[in-house]
Amino acid sequence: MASGKAIDNVYRVTPPSAAKKLRELNYCAHIVHSHIAHFYALAAPDFVVGPTASSKERNILGVIQKVGTEAGLKVINARAAAQRVQQILGGRATHPVSNIPGGVSRRPTKEEADEIKKISKDSVAFAEWSLQLFDTVVLKNKSYVETILSDTYTIETKYMGLVDEKNRLNFYDGVVRVVDEKGKEIVKFAPSDYLSHIAEHTEPWTYIKFPYLKKYGWKGLTLGEDSGIYRAAPLARFNVSDSLATPKAQEHFIRFFETLGGKPVHNTLANHWARLIELLYAAERMVELSNDNEILSDNIRTIPTETPREGVGVVEAPRGTLFHHYKTDTNGIVTDVNLIVATLNNNAAICLSVKKAAQALVHKGKVSEEILNQVEMAFRAYDPCYACSSHSLPGRTPLIINIRNSNGEIIETLTR
Amino acid sequence: MAKPKVAVYWSAACGGCDVKVLDTNEKILDIAAAVDLLFWPIALDFKYKDVEEMADREIDLCIINGGIRNSEQEHIVKLLRRKSKVVAALGACAISGGIPALANLYDAQSILDYVYHKTTSIDNFQGPLPQPEYDAPEGRLTIPKFYDSVFALDQMIDVQYYIPGCPPPPSLIVKALTAFLQGTLPPPPATVAGEGSVCDECPRERNREAKVKKWKRIAQFTPPADTKKCLLDEGFFCLGPATQAGCEALCIKANIPCEGCMGKPQGVTDRGSKMLSYIASLTDASTEEEAKKILNDVVDQAGLLYRFDLPKSLIGGRRKE
Ligand code: SF4
Ligand code: SF4
């Protein structure tokens, strides 16, 4: 979706409003699918099955065993329905093809639009059911709430996210807003201006870059007022938004901040709760857009007439702000490309979250599998498949903990 | 009878193939019940150690998605090969390199130099490049070595079955797994796909008389929404005739020409050459000069013709390392 918007700008063309609505509808369905997969397959095992359960059960199949096959099927069907919407609107559900410069390549038929309407409504019900489940399993469990609020899983950073003209979260379009550790706005910038605000630092020991706010500069892996380290993804989006644009999600938004002690919330594990509220928001937004008759309009494309040159496209990907920037030759063939992908924004923060959790959980050099999993939970709140943000790393959670004695000698190494 | 043991692994991939395994939806529960799922990094907690401790050939079926781009991936797929009876390559990257393998037009040094020294948001154009081994004050840190090229899985290990697509249609994944469970997989090597080419599954009809005066790109033209009109006949570069069936012509139904993700049809050696001969015969030119002029509109030919299979093509079979 970000690349679609970037090529609109490369060709200097604005899609008609029907095309924008179809794209946002498609994109909200993507958020629904992705948030369901992230929460149920990757986060729920830690809460529903339990953070200290055996690794053999701490997975999606274990979750289904615990909540029952019927509930499991509900989850499977809700995600499948969101994929169906993406297939209708995107051509393919994964790697959609319908975004072309200046619009989309196809509009839904009346029957398809009706099907999307129904799925959207069902998605709202499913999101509410998920929040209910979260309430019962997590929020009503004192020890889980303590875990979420604990210092172990808390770091204070700046936050970044896309908002509309009323400072409300928007996944598809808007301006980038950044707030500080106190929740105060630092800057609001147009996507095309990202290079004035973000730079990337590199280290020889990793393929993953470290984006930071230029205003503060790179001060190393440290936090504080002077640090340029910021976070993106659900929690960050909540911290930069004044409210949510849909009524049901807005109620939960208010309760979220009330429960967690006001804005901004710095508790990393609160990402999971925010993710479910976003699921509800995206579903409600799907209802709004699918009930808009304009999505049946034939006016879905503005044909580009200008010579292609350069363009930036930004969206809120499920796991954070996503920047695509292309320069092309006069044929529109890319000559230069720069991507800052969702989780990458969180790279420095992930390092610091893992460090903090390890320092808090590992005592006297004693580490068990359970403790290691609890350290990993600090990681999973951001992104379960880290390789996708590095473009080059293999797909595993390469967590190795060296336990050293006070002389710095390694006394034990734990890996997963 | 003991349940068959299955493992799923990803290497240089985007995660789309794993999403397609999830997209088998409720069938995944039947599959999970019928097999013993030993290893699946995206969904199950695992350790490499567990694989190392397995007996050789203990895994009955190992499904691997993604190509091979670095030393760790090579190590793991070779390990998995040893521990598995049958290996299936899932998706375009595992089968023929896929999109990441378009980078084979460049070598590792120039890619690393571009990514870490030249991209516009980098703060230090002379900063250090990632090092496979780095001596930090806390000790030696190691990361996988980034190879010069992306390799298809069967350029590294023996592969018995192929399930194509970028991403692969979930129906083919179900078809392959069902055949595996029922013991009806064809003798290897074999591809699990549809019959014929994408044109055979496409609702649009090719007109054998059609001639093209101008090749058009979707950036500047809108393909016809009328699903009777063949996109190729209309002058859009559709790889349908040189692509294996099995996806039900998904993209074309969205009015977008096929980019060839299902791979070349059975029996075709080099799909780029095959496609070029189609294009040449469709082009309406009386002289070679004129033909050249018309074909000039087909820009980025390597990207168009070998988008998913550069390591397997006549032009890109470069092997290093
Ligand atoms: S060339 Fe493309 S549009 Fe034409 S019939 Fe084949 S697949 Fe369909
Ligand atoms: S139409 Fe072509 S590009 Fe699209 S899914 Fe089928 S084979 Fe892949």
mmCIF file of C-alpha atoms and ligand atoms in Angstrom, chain B residues 197-208 228-233 236-242 249 252 256-258 275 282, ligand 1:
data_model
loop_
_atom_site.group_PDB
_atom_site.id
_atom_site.type_symbol
_atom_site.label_atom_id
_atom_site.label_comp_id
_atom_site.label_asym_id
_atom_site.label_seq_id
_atom_site.Cartn_x
_atom_site.Cartn_y
_atom_site.Cartn_z
ATOM 1 C CA SER B 197 -0.813 -22.427 -18.589
ATOM 2 C CA VAL B 198 -2.526 -19.499 -16.865
ATOM 3 C CA CYS B 199 -4.278 -18.771 -20.194
ATOM 4 C CA ASP B 200 -6.135 -22.067 -19.751
ATOM 5 C CA GLU B 201 -7.616 -20.799 -16.463
ATOM 6 C CA CYS B 202 -8.191 -17.250 -17.643
ATOM 7 C CA PRO B 203 -11.738 -16.035 -18.417
ATOM 8 C CA ARG B 204 -10.326 -13.891 -21.248
ATOM 9 C CA GLU B 205 -9.995 -15.385 -24.730
ATOM 10 C CA ARG B 206 -6.905 -15.039 -26.851
ATOM 11 C CA ASN B 207 -7.521 -14.102 -30.421
ATOM 12 C CA ARG B 208 -4.936 -15.900 -32.552
ATOM 13 C CA LYS B 228 -13.560 -11.001 -22.490
ATOM 14 C CA LYS B 229 -10.590 -9.076 -23.880
ATOM 15 C CA CYS B 230 -7.211 -10.797 -23.681
ATOM 16 C CA LEU B 231 -4.694 -8.444 -22.083
ATOM 17 C CA LEU B 232 -1.889 -9.616 -24.326
ATOM 18 C CA ASP B 233 -3.954 -8.941 -27.454
ATOM 19 C CA PHE B 236 -0.373 -5.428 -22.131
ATOM 20 C CA PHE B 237 2.595 -7.614 -21.282
ATOM 21 C CA CYS B 238 0.806 -10.624 -19.787
ATOM 22 C CA LEU B 239 2.973 -13.625 -18.932
ATOM 23 C CA GLY B 240 -0.042 -15.954 -18.900
ATOM 24 C CA PRO B 241 1.014 -18.130 -21.857
ATOM 25 C CA ALA B 242 4.458 -18.737 -20.347
ATOM 26 C CA ALA B 249 -5.720 -16.362 -13.012
ATOM 27 C CA ILE B 252 -6.013 -11.049 -14.513
ATOM 28 C CA ILE B 256 -3.756 -6.798 -14.019
ATOM 29 C CA PRO B 257 -1.508 -8.757 -16.424
ATOM 30 C CA CYS B 258 0.073 -11.941 -15.083
ATOM 31 C CA MET B 275 7.766 -15.188 -23.877
ATOM 32 C CA LEU B 282 2.339 -10.648 -31.833
HETATM 33 S S1 SF4 C 1 -2.465 -13.744 -22.211
HETATM 34 FE FE1 SF4 C 1 -3.161 -13.155 -20.179
HETATM 35 S S2 SF4 C 1 -5.167 -12.188 -20.463
HETATM 36 FE FE2 SF4 C 1 -4.674 -13.295 -22.367
HETATM 37 S S3 SF4 C 1 -5.659 -15.261 -22.090
HETATM 38 FE FE3 SF4 C 1 -3.539 -15.510 -21.385
HETATM 39 S S4 SF4 C 1 -3.632 -15.123 -19.195
HETATM 40 FE FE4 SF4 C 1 -5.560 -14.336 -20.083
#
